[in-house]
Short mmCIF file of C-alpha atoms in Angstrom, two decimals:
data_model
loop_
_atom_site.label_atom_id
_atom_site.label_comp_id
_atom_site.label_asym_id
_atom_site.label_seq_id
_atom_site.Cartn_x
_atom_site.Cartn_y
_atom_site.Cartn_z
CA MET O 1 -0.03 0.00 0.03
CA PHE O 2 1.21 3.40 -0.85
CA ASP O 3 1.59 6.23 1.34
CA VAL O 4 0.62 8.69 -1.71
CA VAL O 5 -0.15 8.29 -5.45
CA VAL O 6 0.53 11.45 -7.45
CA VAL O 7 -1.43 11.68 -10.87
CA GLY O 8 0.65 13.96 -13.07
CA ALA O 9 4.27 14.70 -13.34
CA GLY O 10 4.34 18.40 -14.18
CA PRO O 11 5.89 20.74 -11.45
CA ALA O 12 3.17 20.32 -9.04
CA GLY O 13 3.09 16.66 -9.16
CA SER O 14 6.76 15.93 -9.22
CA MET O 15 7.15 18.78 -6.31
CA ALA O 16 4.73 16.80 -4.17
CA ALA O 17 5.96 13.41 -4.79
CA LYS O 18 9.66 14.86 -4.06
CA THR O 19 8.61 16.39 -0.83
CA ALA O 20 6.46 13.28 0.44
CA ALA O 21 9.44 11.12 -0.50
CA GLU O 22 12.16 13.10 1.14
CA LYS O 23 9.71 12.74 4.31
CA GLY O 24 10.07 8.84 4.14
CA LEU O 25 6.93 8.19 2.49
CA ASN O 26 6.04 5.45 0.04
CA VAL O 27 5.35 7.52 -3.05
CA LEU O 28 3.96 6.56 -6.38
CA LEU O 29 4.20 9.14 -9.34
CA ILE O 30 2.46 8.67 -12.49
CA GLU O 31 2.36 10.32 -15.56
CA LYS O 32 -0.22 9.51 -18.58
CA ARG O 33 2.24 10.59 -21.46
CA GLN O 34 5.48 8.52 -22.48
CA GLU O 35 7.87 11.39 -21.83
CA ILE O 36 7.52 13.96 -19.03
CA GLY O 37 7.79 17.50 -20.00
CA THR O 38 6.26 16.98 -23.45
CA PRO O 39 4.28 18.23 -25.10
CA VAL O 40 4.98 21.59 -23.63
CA ARG O 41 1.91 23.86 -22.81
CA CYS O 42 3.11 26.86 -21.18
CA ALA O 43 4.96 29.88 -22.13
CA GLU O 44 7.52 29.11 -19.81
CA GLY O 45 8.28 32.45 -17.97
CA ILE O 46 8.62 32.73 -14.13
CA SER O 47 10.29 35.10 -11.85
CA LYS O 48 13.46 34.20 -10.37
CA GLU O 49 12.54 34.52 -6.70
CA SER O 50 9.67 32.28 -6.93
CA LEU O 51 11.65 29.69 -8.39
CA LYS O 52 14.29 29.71 -6.06
CA ARG O 53 12.23 29.23 -3.19
CA PHE O 54 11.66 25.56 -4.38
CA VAL O 55 14.32 24.56 -6.63
CA GLU O 56 18.12 25.00 -6.85
CA ILE O 57 18.81 26.76 -10.33
CA ASP O 58 20.54 24.53 -12.96
CA LYS O 59 21.39 26.48 -16.23
CA LYS O 60 20.48 23.50 -18.30
CA TRP O 61 16.82 24.42 -18.00
CA ILE O 62 16.93 28.09 -18.12
CA ALA O 63 16.69 29.25 -21.57
CA ALA O 64 16.85 33.04 -21.20
CA GLU O 65 16.96 35.36 -18.26
CA VAL O 66 15.51 38.65 -18.40
CA ILE O 67 15.71 42.00 -16.48
CA GLY O 68 12.07 43.28 -16.93
CA ALA O 69 8.82 43.40 -18.66
CA LYS O 70 7.58 45.88 -21.57
CA ILE O 71 3.91 46.23 -21.72
CA TYR O 72 2.09 47.72 -24.83
CA THR O 73 -1.46 48.99 -25.42
CA PRO O 74 -3.48 49.35 -28.75
CA ASP O 75 -2.31 52.82 -29.58
CA GLY O 76 1.70 51.56 -28.96
CA THR O 77 1.96 53.21 -25.59
CA GLU O 78 4.74 51.43 -23.59
CA VAL O 79 4.98 50.79 -19.95
CA VAL O 80 8.49 49.42 -18.85
CA MET O 81 9.09 47.53 -15.75
CA ALA O 82 12.54 46.89 -15.36
CA GLU O 83 15.83 46.61 -12.99
CA GLU O 84 18.10 49.68 -13.43
CA MET O 85 20.87 47.25 -13.64
CA ALA O 86 21.89 45.01 -16.36
CA GLY O 87 22.98 41.83 -14.53
CA ASN O 88 20.19 42.16 -12.19
CA GLU O 89 18.03 39.47 -13.89
CA VAL O 90 14.52 38.92 -12.37
CA GLY O 91 13.04 36.43 -14.68
CA PHE O 92 13.63 33.48 -16.04
CA VAL O 93 12.29 31.69 -19.29
CA LEU O 94 12.47 28.13 -18.72
CA GLU O 95 12.92 25.05 -21.13
CA ARG O 96 9.95 22.81 -19.60
CA LYS O 97 10.86 19.78 -21.57
CA ILE O 98 13.91 19.81 -19.55
CA PHE O 99 12.87 21.32 -16.31
CA ASP O 100 10.02 19.08 -15.78
CA ARG O 101 12.06 16.07 -16.66
CA HIS O 102 14.63 17.36 -13.57
CA LEU O 103 11.73 17.61 -11.22
CA ALA O 104 10.70 14.19 -11.69
CA ARG O 105 14.17 12.87 -11.27
CA LEU O 106 14.50 14.62 -8.39
CA ALA O 107 11.33 12.84 -7.04
CA ALA O 108 12.71 9.60 -8.16
CA LYS O 109 15.80 10.40 -6.59
CA ALA O 110 14.19 11.10 -3.08
CA GLY O 111 12.79 7.55 -3.38
CA ALA O 112 9.55 8.08 -5.39
CA GLU O 113 8.30 5.25 -7.99
CA VAL O 114 7.94 6.98 -11.21
CA VAL O 115 5.64 5.26 -13.90
CA VAL O 116 4.94 6.79 -17.13
CA LYS O 117 2.67 6.02 -20.09
CA THR O 118 -0.16 5.38 -17.14
CA THR O 119 -3.69 7.01 -16.64
CA ALA O 120 -5.68 7.13 -13.70
CA LEU O 121 -9.09 6.03 -14.56
CA GLY O 122 -10.71 6.55 -11.32
CA PHE O 123 -11.11 5.58 -7.57
CA GLU O 124 -13.17 4.08 -5.04
CA ARG O 125 -12.90 4.28 -1.38
CA THR O 126 -12.00 1.10 0.78
CA GLN O 127 -11.62 0.69 4.47
CA ASN O 128 -8.23 1.98 4.70
CA GLY O 129 -7.90 4.61 1.84
CA LEU O 130 -8.40 4.30 -1.91
CA ARG O 131 -7.82 1.89 -4.48
CA VAL O 132 -6.80 3.69 -7.48
CA LYS O 133 -7.36 2.20 -10.93
CA LEU O 134 -4.71 2.69 -13.45
CA ARG O 135 -4.18 1.74 -17.11
CA ARG O 136 -0.48 1.37 -18.16
CA LEU O 137 0.12 0.09 -21.83
CA GLY O 138 -3.73 -0.89 -22.23
CA GLU O 139 -3.53 -3.17 -19.13
CA GLU O 140 -5.63 -2.24 -15.89
CA TRP O 141 -3.78 -2.10 -12.70
CA GLU O 142 -4.80 -1.19 -9.11
CA VAL O 143 -3.04 0.15 -6.44
CA GLU O 144 -4.01 1.21 -2.93
CA THR O 145 -2.98 4.24 -1.15
CA LYS O 146 -3.68 6.54 1.97
CA LEU O 147 -3.53 9.83 -0.05
CA LEU O 148 -4.18 10.70 -3.73
CA ILE O 149 -2.77 14.04 -4.87
CA GLY O 150 -4.47 15.32 -8.18
CA ALA O 151 -2.02 17.14 -10.07
CA ASP O 152 -3.35 16.11 -13.39
CA GLY O 153 -3.72 19.50 -14.89
CA VAL O 154 -6.09 21.69 -16.68
CA GLU O 155 -8.14 18.67 -17.70
CA SER O 156 -8.04 17.14 -14.21
CA LYS O 157 -10.19 14.04 -13.74
CA ILE O 158 -9.33 13.63 -9.97
CA GLY O 159 -10.89 16.72 -9.04
CA ARG O 160 -14.18 16.18 -10.60
CA MET O 161 -14.30 12.77 -9.65
CA ALA O 162 -13.68 13.90 -6.08
CA GLY O 163 -16.42 16.39 -6.21
CA ILE O 164 -13.80 19.30 -5.50
CA ILE O 165 -13.97 21.36 -8.34
CA LYS O 166 -16.56 22.16 -11.19
CA THR O 167 -15.82 22.17 -14.61
CA LEU O 168 -14.51 25.68 -16.18
CA LYS O 169 -16.82 27.83 -17.83
CA ILE O 170 -15.64 29.31 -21.21
CA SER O 171 -15.34 32.51 -19.16
CA GLU O 172 -12.97 31.07 -16.59
CA ILE O 173 -10.32 29.66 -19.09
CA GLU O 174 -7.87 31.40 -21.36
CA SER O 175 -7.53 29.43 -24.84
CA CYS O 176 -3.83 29.58 -25.92
CA ALA O 177 -1.69 29.32 -28.99
CA GLN O 178 2.07 29.79 -29.29
CA TYR O 179 4.80 29.44 -31.57
CA LEU O 180 8.60 28.90 -30.68
CA MET O 181 9.95 31.26 -33.33
CA SER O 182 13.79 31.52 -34.46
CA GLY O 183 15.85 34.16 -36.14
CA LEU O 184 13.78 37.09 -34.49
CA ASP O 185 14.95 40.74 -34.17
CA ILE O 186 14.31 41.40 -30.34
CA ASP O 187 15.92 42.92 -27.34
CA GLU O 188 16.25 39.55 -25.33
CA ASN O 189 16.45 41.49 -21.95
CA TYR O 190 12.83 41.85 -21.87
CA THR O 191 9.56 39.63 -21.89
CA TYR O 192 6.71 41.57 -23.87
CA PHE O 193 3.33 41.74 -23.47
CA TYR O 194 0.53 43.32 -25.64
CA LEU O 195 -2.91 44.28 -24.51
CA GLY O 196 -6.09 45.02 -26.59
CA ASN O 197 -9.76 43.84 -27.10
CA GLU O 198 -9.09 43.32 -30.82
CA LEU O 199 -6.00 41.99 -30.51
CA ALA O 200 -6.73 39.54 -27.69
CA PRO O 201 -10.20 39.43 -26.44
CA GLY O 202 -10.23 38.93 -22.64
CA GLY O 203 -6.34 38.09 -22.81
CA TYR O 204 -3.12 39.05 -24.15
CA ALA O 205 -0.26 38.15 -26.46
CA TRP O 206 3.39 37.72 -25.46
CA ILE O 207 6.80 37.47 -26.64
CA PHE O 208 9.14 35.38 -23.90
CA PRO O 209 12.75 35.25 -25.47
CA LYS O 210 14.39 31.77 -25.27
CA GLY O 211 17.93 32.91 -26.33
CA ASP O 212 19.80 32.71 -29.63
CA ARG O 213 17.29 34.82 -31.48
CA SER O 214 14.40 32.49 -30.65
CA ALA O 215 11.32 33.38 -28.58
CA ASN O 216 7.94 31.88 -27.39
CA VAL O 217 5.34 34.17 -29.30
CA GLY O 218 1.90 33.43 -28.23
CA ILE O 219 -1.60 34.77 -27.46
CA GLY O 220 -4.30 33.97 -24.82
CA VAL O 221 -8.20 34.79 -25.36
CA LEU O 222 -11.29 33.97 -23.35
CA PRO O 223 -13.49 31.82 -25.49
CA SER O 224 -16.53 33.96 -24.13
CA LEU O 225 -15.24 36.96 -25.65
CA ALA O 226 -13.41 35.49 -28.81
CA LYS O 227 -15.09 35.07 -32.09
CA MET O 228 -12.26 32.93 -33.65
CA ALA O 229 -9.86 30.03 -32.32
CA ALA O 230 -6.64 31.61 -30.47
CA LYS O 231 -4.63 30.52 -33.46
CA HIS O 232 -6.34 32.83 -35.64
CA TYR O 233 -5.50 35.77 -32.99
CA LEU O 234 -1.85 34.42 -32.89
CA ASP O 235 -1.54 34.74 -36.54
CA ARG O 236 -3.01 38.35 -36.99
CA PHE O 237 -0.90 39.59 -33.95
CA ILE O 238 2.27 38.38 -35.85
CA GLU O 239 1.33 39.41 -39.03
CA LYS O 240 0.38 43.12 -37.56
CA ALA O 241 3.11 43.42 -35.35
CA GLY O 242 5.50 42.35 -38.35
CA ILE O 243 7.18 39.76 -36.30
CA LYS O 244 9.45 38.02 -38.86
CA GLY O 245 10.83 34.63 -37.96
CA LYS O 246 10.65 31.10 -38.67
CA ILE O 247 8.11 28.80 -36.67
CA VAL O 248 9.91 25.81 -35.17
CA GLU O 249 7.32 24.67 -33.04
CA PHE O 250 3.45 24.86 -32.22
CA VAL O 251 2.16 24.94 -28.80
CA ALA O 252 -1.47 24.83 -27.63
CA GLY O 253 -2.91 25.06 -24.24
CA ALA O 254 -5.56 26.34 -21.81
CA VAL O 255 -4.93 28.15 -18.43
CA PRO O 256 -7.56 28.40 -15.79
CA VAL O 257 -8.28 31.88 -14.70
CA TYR O 258 -10.98 31.11 -12.09
CA GLY O 259 -9.61 32.58 -9.14
CA GLU O 260 -9.14 30.86 -5.54
CA ILE O 261 -11.32 27.68 -4.93
CA ASP O 262 -12.72 27.20 -1.65
CA THR O 263 -11.07 24.10 -0.94
CA ALA O 264 -8.68 21.66 -2.79
CA VAL O 265 -9.31 18.87 -0.56
CA ALA O 266 -11.68 16.11 0.05
CA ASP O 267 -11.06 12.92 2.52
CA ASN O 268 -7.83 11.13 1.28
CA ILE O 269 -7.49 13.80 -1.83
CA MET O 270 -5.62 16.90 -2.35
CA LEU O 271 -5.30 18.76 -5.49
CA CYS O 272 -2.27 20.84 -6.76
CA GLY O 273 -1.30 23.09 -9.64
CA ASP O 274 -3.71 23.72 -12.62
CA ALA O 275 -5.84 20.83 -11.58
CA ALA O 276 -6.88 23.12 -8.43
CA TYR O 277 -7.08 26.19 -10.74
CA HIS O 278 -3.73 27.59 -8.87
CA SER O 279 -2.85 29.61 -12.28
CA ASP O 280 -2.81 33.34 -11.92
CA PRO O 281 -5.99 34.98 -13.37
CA ILE O 282 -4.17 38.21 -14.36
CA THR O 283 -0.81 36.76 -15.71
CA GLY O 284 -1.78 33.27 -16.33
CA GLY O 285 1.37 32.15 -14.67
CA GLY O 286 1.26 28.77 -12.98
CA ILE O 287 4.78 27.29 -12.44
CA ALA O 288 5.35 29.33 -9.16
CA ASN O 289 2.00 28.48 -7.61
CA ALA O 290 2.00 24.78 -8.70
CA LEU O 291 5.54 24.35 -6.92
CA SER O 292 4.36 25.93 -3.94
CA ALA O 293 1.04 23.61 -3.77
CA GLY O 294 3.10 20.50 -4.49
CA TYR O 295 5.61 21.45 -1.88
CA HIS O 296 2.91 22.27 0.78
CA ALA O 297 0.66 18.95 -0.42
CA GLY O 298 3.65 16.72 0.18
CA LEU O 299 4.44 18.32 3.48
CA VAL O 300 0.71 17.93 4.64
CA ALA O 301 0.86 14.54 3.34
CA SER O 302 3.71 13.57 5.53
CA GLU O 303 1.69 15.10 8.37
CA ALA O 304 -1.37 12.98 7.53
CA VAL O 305 0.83 9.90 7.52
CA ALA O 306 2.10 10.37 11.04
CA ARG O 307 -1.12 11.09 12.39
CA LYS O 308 -3.00 8.62 10.80
CA ASP O 309 -5.55 11.38 9.80
CA PHE O 310 -6.81 11.48 6.06
CA SER O 311 -9.91 13.27 6.45
CA ALA O 312 -10.81 16.47 4.65
CA SER O 313 -10.80 18.25 7.90
CA PHE O 314 -7.01 17.26 8.71
CA LEU O 315 -5.86 17.96 4.72
CA LYS O 316 -7.46 21.36 5.13
CA ARG O 317 -4.20 22.33 6.73
CA TYR O 318 -2.99 22.27 2.97
CA ASP O 319 -5.69 24.68 1.98
CA GLU O 320 -4.24 26.88 4.93
CA LEU O 321 -0.75 26.68 3.39
CA TRP O 322 -1.42 27.18 -0.24
CA LYS O 323 -4.12 29.95 0.45
CA ALA O 324 -1.63 31.94 2.91
CA ASP O 325 1.24 31.59 0.38
CA PHE O 326 -0.69 32.85 -3.21
CA GLY O 327 -4.60 31.85 -2.52
CA TRP O 328 -4.91 35.44 -1.53
CA LYS O 329 -3.34 36.71 -4.67
CA LEU O 330 -5.73 34.61 -6.97
CA ARG O 331 -8.48 35.98 -5.05
CA ARG O 332 -7.27 39.78 -5.56
CA ASN O 333 -5.88 39.07 -9.26
CA LYS O 334 -9.39 37.75 -10.24
CA LYS O 335 -11.01 40.81 -9.17
CA LEU O 336 -8.40 42.79 -11.00
CA GLN O 337 -9.04 40.76 -14.02
CA GLU O 338 -12.74 41.53 -13.96
CA PHE O 339 -11.82 45.20 -13.51
CA PHE O 340 -9.44 45.15 -16.86
CA LEU O 341 -12.08 42.99 -18.82
CA LYS O 342 -14.43 45.79 -18.69
CA LEU O 343 -11.96 48.46 -19.86
CA ASP O 344 -12.25 49.52 -23.76
CA ASP O 345 -9.04 50.18 -25.62
CA SER O 346 -9.26 54.00 -25.40
CA THR O 347 -9.19 53.43 -21.37
CA LEU O 348 -6.45 50.93 -21.63
CA ASN O 349 -4.28 53.40 -23.54
CA SER O 350 -4.78 56.29 -21.15
CA LEU O 351 -4.18 54.42 -18.30
CA ALA O 352 -0.99 53.24 -19.96
CA LYS O 353 -0.25 56.83 -21.01
CA SER O 354 -0.50 57.70 -17.02
CA ILE O 355 2.40 55.59 -15.98
CA ALA O 356 4.29 55.49 -19.43
CA GLY O 357 7.72 56.46 -18.83
CA LYS O 358 7.59 56.06 -14.88
CA ASN O 359 10.36 54.24 -13.08
CA ILE O 360 8.52 50.99 -12.24
CA LYS O 361 11.68 48.88 -10.99
CA GLU O 362 9.58 45.75 -9.89
CA MET O 363 8.41 43.02 -12.43
CA SER O 364 4.83 42.43 -10.76
CA VAL O 365 1.37 43.04 -10.96
CA GLN O 366 1.58 44.73 -7.56
CA ALA O 367 3.99 47.32 -9.03
CA ILE O 368 2.24 48.30 -11.82
CA ILE O 369 -1.10 48.71 -9.89
CA THR O 370 0.62 50.90 -7.23
CA GLU O 371 1.82 52.95 -9.92
CA LEU O 372 -1.47 53.16 -11.53
CA LEU O 373 -3.23 54.14 -8.37
CA ARG O 374 -0.43 56.51 -7.68
CA ASN O 375 -1.46 58.36 -11.09
CA ASN O 376 -5.09 57.98 -11.12
CA PRO O 377 -6.43 58.53 -7.79
CA SER O 378 -10.20 57.82 -8.98
CA LEU O 379 -9.29 54.17 -9.46
CA LEU O 380 -9.18 54.03 -5.53
CA GLY O 381 -12.74 53.63 -5.05
CA LEU O 382 -12.40 50.51 -7.65
CA PHE O 383 -9.70 48.74 -6.30
CA GLY O 384 -7.76 50.61 -3.78
CA GLU O 385 -8.89 48.13 -0.90
CA LEU O 386 -7.26 45.32 -2.80
CA PHE O 387 -3.89 46.99 -2.56
CA SER O 388 -3.81 48.80 0.64
CA MET D 1 -30.79 16.00 -36.40
CA PRO D 2 -28.53 15.84 -33.18
CA LYS D 3 -25.07 16.82 -33.21
CA ARG D 4 -21.78 15.84 -31.93
CA ALA D 5 -18.41 17.53 -31.56
CA VAL D 6 -15.77 15.95 -33.87
CA VAL D 7 -12.23 16.43 -33.96
CA ASP D 8 -10.01 17.05 -36.89
CA ARG D 9 -6.69 15.24 -35.83
CA ARG D 10 -4.66 16.96 -38.30
CA LYS D 11 -5.27 20.29 -36.44
CA CYS D 12 -5.70 18.74 -32.79
CA ALA D 13 -2.57 19.97 -30.63
CA TYR D 14 -3.78 17.85 -27.89
CA CYS D 15 -3.55 20.45 -25.27
CA GLY D 16 -6.70 19.22 -23.24
CA ALA D 17 -8.59 22.55 -23.36
CA CYS D 18 -11.67 21.08 -24.63
CA VAL D 19 -11.43 18.23 -21.72
CA ALA D 20 -11.26 20.94 -19.29
CA VAL D 21 -14.73 23.04 -20.27
CA CYS D 22 -16.51 19.69 -20.85
CA ASN D 23 -19.65 19.30 -18.27
CA LEU D 24 -20.43 15.93 -19.51
CA ASN D 25 -16.83 14.34 -19.35
CA ALA D 26 -17.26 13.71 -23.15
CA ASN D 27 -13.76 14.54 -24.26
CA GLU D 28 -10.64 12.48 -22.91
CA LEU D 29 -7.06 13.15 -23.82
CA ILE D 30 -5.26 9.79 -23.89
CA GLU D 31 -1.69 10.75 -23.88
CA THR D 32 -1.61 12.89 -27.30
CA TYR D 33 -4.90 11.49 -28.61
CA LEU D 34 -8.38 13.17 -28.22
CA GLU D 35 -11.31 10.63 -27.73
CA ILE D 36 -14.97 12.12 -27.84
CA ASN D 37 -17.34 9.68 -26.68
CA GLU D 38 -21.14 9.54 -26.76
CA ASN D 39 -21.91 11.35 -23.84
CA CYS D 40 -21.51 14.52 -26.11
CA ASN D 41 -24.59 16.44 -26.67
CA GLY D 42 -23.45 18.85 -29.10
CA CYS D 43 -23.41 21.81 -26.73
CA GLY D 44 -20.21 23.33 -28.66
CA ILE D 45 -18.55 24.71 -25.63
CA CYS D 46 -15.26 22.75 -26.49
CA VAL D 47 -15.67 24.10 -30.22
CA LYS D 48 -15.54 27.54 -28.75
CA THR D 49 -12.50 26.91 -26.52
CA CYS D 50 -10.21 24.83 -28.93
CA PRO D 51 -7.37 27.12 -29.50
CA MET D 52 -6.59 25.39 -32.90
CA GLY D 53 -10.11 25.41 -34.49
CA ALA D 54 -9.46 21.51 -34.40
CA LEU D 55 -13.26 20.86 -33.34
CA SER D 56 -16.55 21.37 -35.05
CA LEU D 57 -20.22 20.03 -34.65
CA ALA D 58 -21.48 17.34 -37.11
CA GLU D 59 -24.76 15.81 -37.52
CA VAL D 60 -24.72 12.19 -36.31
#
């Protein structure tokens, strides 16, 4: 009998498996694909600080380092957020194919069993825990476990089977398309964000450099507002922005922009990462929160095993940990997203103009909102309380 | 005629977006292979969500 079965070997699942195994638990990590880390479904950006909290940095999976971000509104107004000094890189663009494998190997090294090409079909409750039904290479296989951690991504089945989460509405998910392009002529010290209701309804377009004149060029749109598929918006953005380069890889994906869920646990079950809608409703960023959630789920798993208490009421400790770490930010950024969704392009332009040329030294949502509030006191009534 | 979602495999980038929005658990992403089962009632939510435009509704 396993202490923990983790479903999904992305950053959340591997971190949960690693943490639990390091605590001496008997852990099984399963991944439905035959290769961990592919196909990539990510723009791969993460802040240096949030990564360093959980992983020792290894250049092998850092594609590029950036010193800041540049944001553009429809009339071309530019807002720059950057460290003043070069050499003070604040952001990474990862090579997820290598990063995810690295994390899974750390989990394996810590003692977790890892099996790939294996799908979780479902689970049933037993006297001592759960019986999890798996399918490996077409053959059914059952394992018993005290705890099940669902880190099975945006298409999570565990969360829905456990009744923890509801299916996302089309106003709660970003539909994303991205190309890895090479031969680009860009300043690789920055990430780039492009806003506009026509350009990317309910989302934004991005360029994240990956080194050697290559970059992830992508777009996310809200299906409830978009009239066409994300790929059409991406092709139009590339054409209108005059981005010249060669497409060497296709990426598609979806990002939950739900905000904070009430609870990520049920009896014997915890959810982390995209499976728990842990991605940020404003930025769409999910890696940092996934790592944090996985880490905390792993810790709580070890406490639960020590106390032999796998009830939802005990596992709520995990809720407390992820909510204190980043849940509050999901809640706040959901409100911000709702505010930004109401803005027309001319309001976006004038807000950007009010802070263009200001010296925003930090690359964060917090920093940009603080600057917006400073220059637009009328916004205080709208979301001042979120940032006091 | 009742409709069902169908996938154009040549366009599908197997990202799972359609699985995430399906209330009926009609879509399943098996590794890199999307299957649509008979639970599908042709509501079209997944068609709207697909980033590649790989899904459409067809009469069954």
